[in-house]
Tab-separated table of C-alpha atoms and ligand atoms in Angstrom:
chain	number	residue	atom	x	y	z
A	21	UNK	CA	82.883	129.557	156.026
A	22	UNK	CA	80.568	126.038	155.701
A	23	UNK	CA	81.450	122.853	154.815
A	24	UNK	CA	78.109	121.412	154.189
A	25	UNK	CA	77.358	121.421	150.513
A	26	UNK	CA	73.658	122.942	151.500
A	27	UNK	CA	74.741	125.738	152.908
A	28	UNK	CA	75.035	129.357	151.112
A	29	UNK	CA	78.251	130.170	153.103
A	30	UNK	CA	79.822	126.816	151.563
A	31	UNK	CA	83.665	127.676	150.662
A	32	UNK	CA	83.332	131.095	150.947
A	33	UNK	CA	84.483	133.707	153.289
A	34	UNK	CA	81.680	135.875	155.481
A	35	UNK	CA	82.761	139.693	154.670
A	36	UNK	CA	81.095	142.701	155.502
A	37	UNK	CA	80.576	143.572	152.572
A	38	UNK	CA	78.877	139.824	151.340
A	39	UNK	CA	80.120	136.220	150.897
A	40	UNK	CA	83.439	136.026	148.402
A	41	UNK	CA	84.880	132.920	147.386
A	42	UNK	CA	88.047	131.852	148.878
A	43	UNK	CA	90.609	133.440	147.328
A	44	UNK	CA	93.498	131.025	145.061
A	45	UNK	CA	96.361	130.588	147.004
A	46	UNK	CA	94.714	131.688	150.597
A	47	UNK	CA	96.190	130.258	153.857
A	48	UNK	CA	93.746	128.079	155.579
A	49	UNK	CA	93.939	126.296	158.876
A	50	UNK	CA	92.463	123.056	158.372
A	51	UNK	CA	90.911	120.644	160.892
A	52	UNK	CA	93.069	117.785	161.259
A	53	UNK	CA	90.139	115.281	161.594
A	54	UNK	CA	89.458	117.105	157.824
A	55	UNK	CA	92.190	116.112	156.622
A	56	UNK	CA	92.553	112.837	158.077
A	57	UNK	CA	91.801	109.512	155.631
A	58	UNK	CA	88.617	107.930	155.693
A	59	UNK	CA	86.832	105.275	154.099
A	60	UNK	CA	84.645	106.525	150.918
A	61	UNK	CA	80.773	106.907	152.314
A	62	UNK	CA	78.725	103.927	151.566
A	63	UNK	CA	76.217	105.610	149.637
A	64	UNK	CA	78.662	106.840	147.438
A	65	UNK	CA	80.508	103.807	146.787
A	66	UNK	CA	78.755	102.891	143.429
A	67	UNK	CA	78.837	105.184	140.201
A	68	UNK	CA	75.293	106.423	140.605
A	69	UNK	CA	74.220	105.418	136.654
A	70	UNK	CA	75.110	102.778	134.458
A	71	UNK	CA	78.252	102.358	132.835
A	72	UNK	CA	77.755	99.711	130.636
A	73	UNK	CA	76.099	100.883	127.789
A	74	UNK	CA	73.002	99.051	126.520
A	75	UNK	CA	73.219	96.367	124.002
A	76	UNK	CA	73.330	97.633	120.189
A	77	UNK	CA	70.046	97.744	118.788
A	78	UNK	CA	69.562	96.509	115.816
A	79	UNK	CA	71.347	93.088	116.807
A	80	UNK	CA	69.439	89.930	116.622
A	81	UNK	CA	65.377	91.796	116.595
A	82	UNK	CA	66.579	93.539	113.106
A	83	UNK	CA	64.550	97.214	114.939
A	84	UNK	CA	67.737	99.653	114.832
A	85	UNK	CA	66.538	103.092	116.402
A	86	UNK	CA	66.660	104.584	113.080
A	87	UNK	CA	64.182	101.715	111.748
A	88	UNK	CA	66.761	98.731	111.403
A	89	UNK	CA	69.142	100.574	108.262
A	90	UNK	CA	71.839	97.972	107.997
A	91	UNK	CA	74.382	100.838	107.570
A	92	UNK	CA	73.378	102.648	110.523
A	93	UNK	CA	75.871	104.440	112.782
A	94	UNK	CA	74.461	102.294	115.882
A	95	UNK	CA	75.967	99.342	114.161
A	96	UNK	CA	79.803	100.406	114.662
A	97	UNK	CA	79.447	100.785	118.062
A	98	UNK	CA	81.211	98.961	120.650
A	99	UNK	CA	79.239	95.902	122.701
A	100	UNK	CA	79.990	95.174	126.349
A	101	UNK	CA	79.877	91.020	126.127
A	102	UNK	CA	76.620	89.896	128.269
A	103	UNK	CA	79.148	86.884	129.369
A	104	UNK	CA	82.102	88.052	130.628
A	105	UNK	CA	81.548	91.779	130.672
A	106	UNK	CA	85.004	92.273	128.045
A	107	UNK	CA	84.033	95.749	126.228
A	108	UNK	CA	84.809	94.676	122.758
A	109	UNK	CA	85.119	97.167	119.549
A	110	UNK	CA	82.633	96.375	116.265
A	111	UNK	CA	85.823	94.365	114.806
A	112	UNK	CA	83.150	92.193	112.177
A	113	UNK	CA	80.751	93.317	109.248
A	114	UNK	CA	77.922	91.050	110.055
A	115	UNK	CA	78.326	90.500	114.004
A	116	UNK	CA	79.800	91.601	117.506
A	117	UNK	CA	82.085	89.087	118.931
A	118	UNK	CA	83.962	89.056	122.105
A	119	UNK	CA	87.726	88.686	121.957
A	120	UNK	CA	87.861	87.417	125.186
A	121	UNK	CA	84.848	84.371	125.786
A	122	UNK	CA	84.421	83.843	122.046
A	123	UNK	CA	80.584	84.716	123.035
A	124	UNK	CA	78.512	86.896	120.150
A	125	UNK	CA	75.663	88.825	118.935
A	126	UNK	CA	74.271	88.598	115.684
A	127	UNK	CA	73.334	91.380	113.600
A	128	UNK	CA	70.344	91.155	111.473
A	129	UNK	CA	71.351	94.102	109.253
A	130	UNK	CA	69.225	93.547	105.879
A	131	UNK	CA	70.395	93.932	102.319
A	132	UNK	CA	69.783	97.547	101.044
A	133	UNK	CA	67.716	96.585	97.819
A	134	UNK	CA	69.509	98.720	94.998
A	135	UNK	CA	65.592	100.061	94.396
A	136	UNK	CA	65.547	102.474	96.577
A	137	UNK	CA	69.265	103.999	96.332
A	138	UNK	CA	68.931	108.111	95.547
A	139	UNK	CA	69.518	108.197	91.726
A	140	UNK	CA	71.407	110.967	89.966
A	141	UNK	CA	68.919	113.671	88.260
A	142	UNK	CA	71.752	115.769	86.549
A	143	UNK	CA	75.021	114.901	84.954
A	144	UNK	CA	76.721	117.266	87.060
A	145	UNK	CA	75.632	117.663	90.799
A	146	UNK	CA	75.780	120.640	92.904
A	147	UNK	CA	78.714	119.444	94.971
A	148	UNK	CA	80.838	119.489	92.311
A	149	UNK	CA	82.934	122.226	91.466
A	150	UNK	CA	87.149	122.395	90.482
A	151	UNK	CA	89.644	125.543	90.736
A	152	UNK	CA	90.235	127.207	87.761
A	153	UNK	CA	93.662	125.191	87.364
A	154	UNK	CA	91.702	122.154	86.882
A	155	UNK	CA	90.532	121.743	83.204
A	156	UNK	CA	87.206	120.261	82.822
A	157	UNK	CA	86.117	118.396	79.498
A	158	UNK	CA	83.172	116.305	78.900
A	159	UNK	CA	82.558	113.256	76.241
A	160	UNK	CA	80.003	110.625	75.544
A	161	UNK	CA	81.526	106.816	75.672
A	162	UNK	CA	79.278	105.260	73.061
A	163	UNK	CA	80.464	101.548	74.027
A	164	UNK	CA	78.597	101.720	77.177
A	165	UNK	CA	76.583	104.375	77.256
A	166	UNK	CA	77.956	107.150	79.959
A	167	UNK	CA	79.414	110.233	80.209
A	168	UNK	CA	82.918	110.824	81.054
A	169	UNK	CA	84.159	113.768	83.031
A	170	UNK	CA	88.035	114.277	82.563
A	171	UNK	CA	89.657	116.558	85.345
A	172	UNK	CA	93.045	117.635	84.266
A	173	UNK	CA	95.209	118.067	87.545
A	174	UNK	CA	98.832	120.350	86.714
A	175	UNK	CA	101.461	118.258	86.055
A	176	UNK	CA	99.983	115.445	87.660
A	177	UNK	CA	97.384	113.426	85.277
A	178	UNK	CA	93.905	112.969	84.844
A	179	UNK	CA	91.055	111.904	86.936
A	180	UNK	CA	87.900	110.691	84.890
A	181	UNK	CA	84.699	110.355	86.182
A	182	UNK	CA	82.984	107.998	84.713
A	183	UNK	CA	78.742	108.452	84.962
A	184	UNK	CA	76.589	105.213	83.656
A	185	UNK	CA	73.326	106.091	81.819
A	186	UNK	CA	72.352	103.241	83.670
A	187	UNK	CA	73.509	101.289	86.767
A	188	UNK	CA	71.502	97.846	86.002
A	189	UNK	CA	75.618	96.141	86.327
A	190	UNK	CA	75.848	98.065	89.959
A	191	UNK	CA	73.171	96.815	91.085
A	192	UNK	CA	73.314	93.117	91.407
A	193	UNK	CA	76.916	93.589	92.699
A	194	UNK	CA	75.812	95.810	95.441
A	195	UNK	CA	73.324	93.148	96.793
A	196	UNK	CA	75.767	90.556	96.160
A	197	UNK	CA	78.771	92.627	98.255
A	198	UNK	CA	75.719	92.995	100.828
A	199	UNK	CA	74.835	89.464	100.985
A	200	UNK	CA	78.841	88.334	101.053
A	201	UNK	CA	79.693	90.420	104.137
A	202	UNK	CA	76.712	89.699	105.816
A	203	UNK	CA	77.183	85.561	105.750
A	204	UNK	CA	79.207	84.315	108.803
A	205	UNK	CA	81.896	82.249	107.306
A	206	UNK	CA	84.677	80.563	108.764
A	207	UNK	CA	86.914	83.440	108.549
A	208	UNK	CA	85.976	86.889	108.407
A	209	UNK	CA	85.902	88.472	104.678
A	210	UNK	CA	85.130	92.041	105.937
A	211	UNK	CA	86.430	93.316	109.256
A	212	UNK	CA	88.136	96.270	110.140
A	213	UNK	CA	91.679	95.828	110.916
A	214	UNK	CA	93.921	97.989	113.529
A	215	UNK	CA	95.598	101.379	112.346
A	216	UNK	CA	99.637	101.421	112.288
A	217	UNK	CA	99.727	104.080	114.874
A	218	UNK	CA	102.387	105.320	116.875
A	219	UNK	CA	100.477	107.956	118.657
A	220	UNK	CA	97.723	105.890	120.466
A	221	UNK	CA	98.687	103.139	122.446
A	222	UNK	CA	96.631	99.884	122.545
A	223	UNK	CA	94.770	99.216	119.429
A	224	UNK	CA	92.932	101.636	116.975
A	225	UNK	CA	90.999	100.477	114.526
A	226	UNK	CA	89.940	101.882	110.847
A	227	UNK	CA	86.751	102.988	110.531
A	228	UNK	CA	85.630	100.796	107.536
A	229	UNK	CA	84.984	97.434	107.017
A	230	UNK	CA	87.772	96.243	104.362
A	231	UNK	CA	89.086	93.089	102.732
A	232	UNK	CA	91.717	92.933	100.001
A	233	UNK	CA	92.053	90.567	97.100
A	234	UNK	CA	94.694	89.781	95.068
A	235	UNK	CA	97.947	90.954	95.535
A	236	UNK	CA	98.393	92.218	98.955
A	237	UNK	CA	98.340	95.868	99.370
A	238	UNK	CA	100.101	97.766	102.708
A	239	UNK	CA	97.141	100.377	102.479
A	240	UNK	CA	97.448	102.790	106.114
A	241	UNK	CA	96.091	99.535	107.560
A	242	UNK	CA	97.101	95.504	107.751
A	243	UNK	CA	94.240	94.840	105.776
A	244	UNK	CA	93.412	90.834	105.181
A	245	UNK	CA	93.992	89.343	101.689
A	246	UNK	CA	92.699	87.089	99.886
A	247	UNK	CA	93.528	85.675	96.574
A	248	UNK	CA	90.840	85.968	93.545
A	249	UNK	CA	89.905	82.264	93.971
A	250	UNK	CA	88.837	82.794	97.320
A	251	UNK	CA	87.315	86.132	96.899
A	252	UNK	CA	83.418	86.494	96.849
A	253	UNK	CA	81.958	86.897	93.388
A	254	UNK	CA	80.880	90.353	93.957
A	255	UNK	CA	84.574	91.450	94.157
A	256	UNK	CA	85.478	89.329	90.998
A	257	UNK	CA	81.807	91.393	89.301
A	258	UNK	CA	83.111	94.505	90.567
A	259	UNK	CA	87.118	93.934	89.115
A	260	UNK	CA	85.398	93.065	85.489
A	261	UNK	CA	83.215	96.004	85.251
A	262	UNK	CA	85.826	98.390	86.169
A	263	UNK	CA	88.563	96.295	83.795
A	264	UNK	CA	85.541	96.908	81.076
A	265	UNK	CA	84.619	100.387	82.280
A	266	UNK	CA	89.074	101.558	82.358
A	267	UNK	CA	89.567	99.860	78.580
A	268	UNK	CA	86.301	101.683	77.483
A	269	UNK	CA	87.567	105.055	78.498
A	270	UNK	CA	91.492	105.304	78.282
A	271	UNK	CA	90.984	102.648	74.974
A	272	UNK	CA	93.627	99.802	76.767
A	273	UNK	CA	92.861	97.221	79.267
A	274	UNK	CA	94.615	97.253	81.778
A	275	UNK	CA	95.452	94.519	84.189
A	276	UNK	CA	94.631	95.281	87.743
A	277	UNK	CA	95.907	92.435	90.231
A	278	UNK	CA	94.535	93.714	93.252
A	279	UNK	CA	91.542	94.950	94.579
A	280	UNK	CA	90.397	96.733	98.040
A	281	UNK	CA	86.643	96.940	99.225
A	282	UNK	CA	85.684	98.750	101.605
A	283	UNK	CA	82.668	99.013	103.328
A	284	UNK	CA	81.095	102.182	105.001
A	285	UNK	CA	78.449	102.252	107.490
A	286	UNK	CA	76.698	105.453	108.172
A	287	UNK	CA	78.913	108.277	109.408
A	288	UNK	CA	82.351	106.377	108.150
A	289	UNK	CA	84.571	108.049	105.737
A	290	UNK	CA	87.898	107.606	104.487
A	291	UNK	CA	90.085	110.826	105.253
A	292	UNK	CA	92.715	112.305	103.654
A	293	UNK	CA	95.078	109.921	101.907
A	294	UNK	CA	97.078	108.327	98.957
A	295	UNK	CA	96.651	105.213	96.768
A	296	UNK	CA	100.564	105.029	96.329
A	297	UNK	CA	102.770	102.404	97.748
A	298	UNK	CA	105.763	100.913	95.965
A	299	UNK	CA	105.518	99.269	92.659
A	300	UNK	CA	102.024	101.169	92.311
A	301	UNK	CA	100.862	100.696	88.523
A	302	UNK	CA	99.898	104.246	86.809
A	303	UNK	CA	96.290	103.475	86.932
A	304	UNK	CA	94.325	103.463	89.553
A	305	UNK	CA	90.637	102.724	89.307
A	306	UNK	CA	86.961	102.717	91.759
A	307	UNK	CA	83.875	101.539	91.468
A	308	UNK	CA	81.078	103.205	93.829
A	309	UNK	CA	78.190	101.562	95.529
A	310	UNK	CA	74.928	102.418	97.584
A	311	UNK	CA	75.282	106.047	99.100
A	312	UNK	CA	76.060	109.172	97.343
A	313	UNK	CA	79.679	110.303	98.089
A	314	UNK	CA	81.731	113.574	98.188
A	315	UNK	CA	85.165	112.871	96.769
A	316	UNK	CA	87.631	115.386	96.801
A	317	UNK	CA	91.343	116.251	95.417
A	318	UNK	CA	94.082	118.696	97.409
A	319	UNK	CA	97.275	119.324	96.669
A	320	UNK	CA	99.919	117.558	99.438
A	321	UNK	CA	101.193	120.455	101.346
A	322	UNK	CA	105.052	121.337	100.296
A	323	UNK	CA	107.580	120.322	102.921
A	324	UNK	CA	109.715	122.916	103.657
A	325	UNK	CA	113.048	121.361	103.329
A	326	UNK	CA	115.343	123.133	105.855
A	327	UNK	CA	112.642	124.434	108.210
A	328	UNK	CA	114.110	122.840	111.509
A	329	UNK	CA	117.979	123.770	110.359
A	330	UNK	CA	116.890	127.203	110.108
A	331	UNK	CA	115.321	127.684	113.371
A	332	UNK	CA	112.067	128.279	111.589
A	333	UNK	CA	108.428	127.561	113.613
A	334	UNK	CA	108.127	124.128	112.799
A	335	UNK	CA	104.582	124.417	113.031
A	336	UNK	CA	103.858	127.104	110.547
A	337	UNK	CA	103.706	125.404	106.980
A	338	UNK	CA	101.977	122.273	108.332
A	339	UNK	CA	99.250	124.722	109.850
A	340	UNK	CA	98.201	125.302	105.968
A	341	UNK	CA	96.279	122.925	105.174
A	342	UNK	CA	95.742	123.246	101.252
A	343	UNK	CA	92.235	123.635	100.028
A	344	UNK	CA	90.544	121.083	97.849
A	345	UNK	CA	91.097	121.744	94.036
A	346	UNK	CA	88.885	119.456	92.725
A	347	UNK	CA	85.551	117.811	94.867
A	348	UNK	CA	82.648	115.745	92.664
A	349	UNK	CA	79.768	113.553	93.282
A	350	UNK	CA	79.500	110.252	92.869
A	351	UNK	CA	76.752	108.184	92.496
A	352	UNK	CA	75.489	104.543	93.120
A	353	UNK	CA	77.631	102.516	90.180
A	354	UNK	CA	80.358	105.635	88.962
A	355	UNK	CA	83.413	104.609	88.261
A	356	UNK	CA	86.326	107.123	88.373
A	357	UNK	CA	89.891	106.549	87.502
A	358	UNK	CA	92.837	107.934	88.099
A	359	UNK	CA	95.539	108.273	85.407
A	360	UNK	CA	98.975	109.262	86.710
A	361	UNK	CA	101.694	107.939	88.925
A	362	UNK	CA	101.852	111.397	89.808
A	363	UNK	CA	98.288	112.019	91.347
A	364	UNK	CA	99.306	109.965	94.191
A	365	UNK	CA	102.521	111.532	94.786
A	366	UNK	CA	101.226	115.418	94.746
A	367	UNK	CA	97.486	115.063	95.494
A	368	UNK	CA	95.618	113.826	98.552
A	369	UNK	CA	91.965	112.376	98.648
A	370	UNK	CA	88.807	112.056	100.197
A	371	UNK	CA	85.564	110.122	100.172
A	372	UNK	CA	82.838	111.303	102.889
A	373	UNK	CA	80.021	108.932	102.142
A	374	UNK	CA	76.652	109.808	103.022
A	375	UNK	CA	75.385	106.248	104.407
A	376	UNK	CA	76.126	103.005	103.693
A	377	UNK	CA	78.725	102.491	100.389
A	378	UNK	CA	80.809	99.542	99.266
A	379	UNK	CA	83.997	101.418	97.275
A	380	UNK	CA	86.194	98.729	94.998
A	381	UNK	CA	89.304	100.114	94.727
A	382	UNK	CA	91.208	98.248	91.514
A	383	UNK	CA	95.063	98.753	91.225
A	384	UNK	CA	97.813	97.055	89.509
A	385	UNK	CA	100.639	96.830	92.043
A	386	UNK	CA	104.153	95.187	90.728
A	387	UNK	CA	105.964	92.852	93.024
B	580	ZN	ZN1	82.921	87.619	126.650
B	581	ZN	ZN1	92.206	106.231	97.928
């Protein structure tokens, strides 16, 4: 047997019948100058590559890898501070900042014009499809001209989706979200807050970029809030045209005192969830911006009631996962709404983005 890394024999026993390893478990006599401590060589002292990640492109020059998209997935990365060397998470829309020195890094992430967002060709898109329990209908709204896709979920209510004939409305409150997340105020309108966890320690953050107006709303995160009056205009746009958009289709206004953007940059999504909280209103309603989306409907998977008193695997039920019922496409200025206390209490949902996307989420929530 060798010890020098070089060598063919290293860490394995000379047989006559070829070199083996050394078998688990084999009694060795060791040298005791081996196994005495020593100092770590000198030429191995330092990690032989960098670990602190280069500075996010895209910052300050405006030339991302990808060509400077201001929704790109370099942009939610982490940035070690070039003062103090604190590694500090994305925690604001429109700059890094370091917790510790205060010291930051711009981002010159441009406004996404709403010219060149992907249009829908067809009414219906290829991503959408329901289970047979789901009943589909179809009707033209003739007070703003769009077509209105009713999903009937069991027992539950109905989710409409609600296609424009044209998204002139969308667009100037797309720029305008753009341009209000992207100014550095005071305090921060968009930032993603931490995750109430309890399985990671330290802090986790959401993925998206959030901030909540009107009454506050518990959401899965501490999300800030603001009240209207201090709310950017493009969230006060975006709560009219869905106030317009929910009387137009279920014929009765409704008055939504609360709203929850949410930003996406490339690769964020919002997983599996519910809109419910207490004192939830019956109607809840969205209003989608920039990127194409997948959203999708499952049914919550049934608790077994008496699966621990009964010595059951407690791990069997929550291995089956249900399968979507219902998934749909929505496009730059759709507007779907769900109607049913109900949906939130038996369904779960999910909205996979497929770049950047500002999501108004309009609820009525009773105090
Ligand atoms: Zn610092
Ligand atoms: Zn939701």
């Amino acid at each position: 047997m060798c010890v020098q890394a070089s060598c063919a024999q290293f860490w394995m026993l000379s047989t006559p019948h070829g070199l083996f390893p050394v078998p688990l478990g084999m009694a060795l006599t060791y040298d005791p100058a081996f196994l005495a401590p020593a100092a770590t060589p000198a030429h191995r002292k330092s990690v032989p590559y960098a670990v602190v990640p280069p500075a996010p492109s895209g910052a300050q020059t405006g030339e991302a890898e990808d060509g400077g998209q201001a929704g790109s997935r370099t942009l939610w990365k982490g940035w070690v501070c070039t003062e103090c060397g604190r590694a500090n998470c994305r925690y604001r829309w429109e700059r890094w900042e370091c917790r510790a020195c205060g010291n930051r890094l711009l981002d010159a992430g441009a406004v996404v014009p709403s010219l060149g967002l992907p249009r829908r060709l067809d009414v219906l898109g290829e991503a959408d499809d329901c289970s047979p329990g789901v009943r589909m209908t179809v009707h033209r709204l003739a007070s703003t001209p769009a077509t209105v896709v009713a999903y009937t979920l069991p027992r539950a209510g109905t989710v409409y989706h609600v296609l424009h004939d044209t998204a002139a409305a969308a667009d100037a409150i797309w720029e305008a979200y753009q341009r209000a997340a992207a100014d550095v105020p005071a305090a921060p309108l968009f930032e993603r807050r931490e995750l109430k966890s309890n399985t990671v320690k330290g802090g986790l953050l959401s993925q998206q970029f959030a901030i909540n107006s009107g009454a506050s709303y518990k959401y899965i995160v501490e999300t800030l809030s603001y009240t209207f009056a201090e709310s950017p205009p493009s969230v006060m746009d975006a709560l009219e045209l869905i106030r317009e958009r929910v009387a137009s289709v279920l014929g009765a206004r409704v008055d939504f005192n609360e709203i929850l953007s949410v930003m996406y940059r490339e690769g964020q999504k919002m997983n599996w969830h519910d809109d419910s909280e207490p004192g939830l209103g019956p109607v809840v309603a969205a209003l989608s911006l920039g990127s194409p989306a997948t959203m999708s409907f499952r049914p919550k998977a049934a608790r077994k009631p008496n699966a621990k008193a009964s010595g059951a695997s407690s791990k069997e039920p929550s291995l089956r996962r249900p399968l979507p019922v219902l998934n749909f496409a929505l496009s730059h200025g759709d507007v779907v709404i769900m109607s049913g206390r109900a949906i939130q209490h038996m369904y779960d949902h999910k909205v996979v983005p497929l770049g950047l996307r500002v999501a108004a989420t309009a609820r009525v929530i009773q105090g």
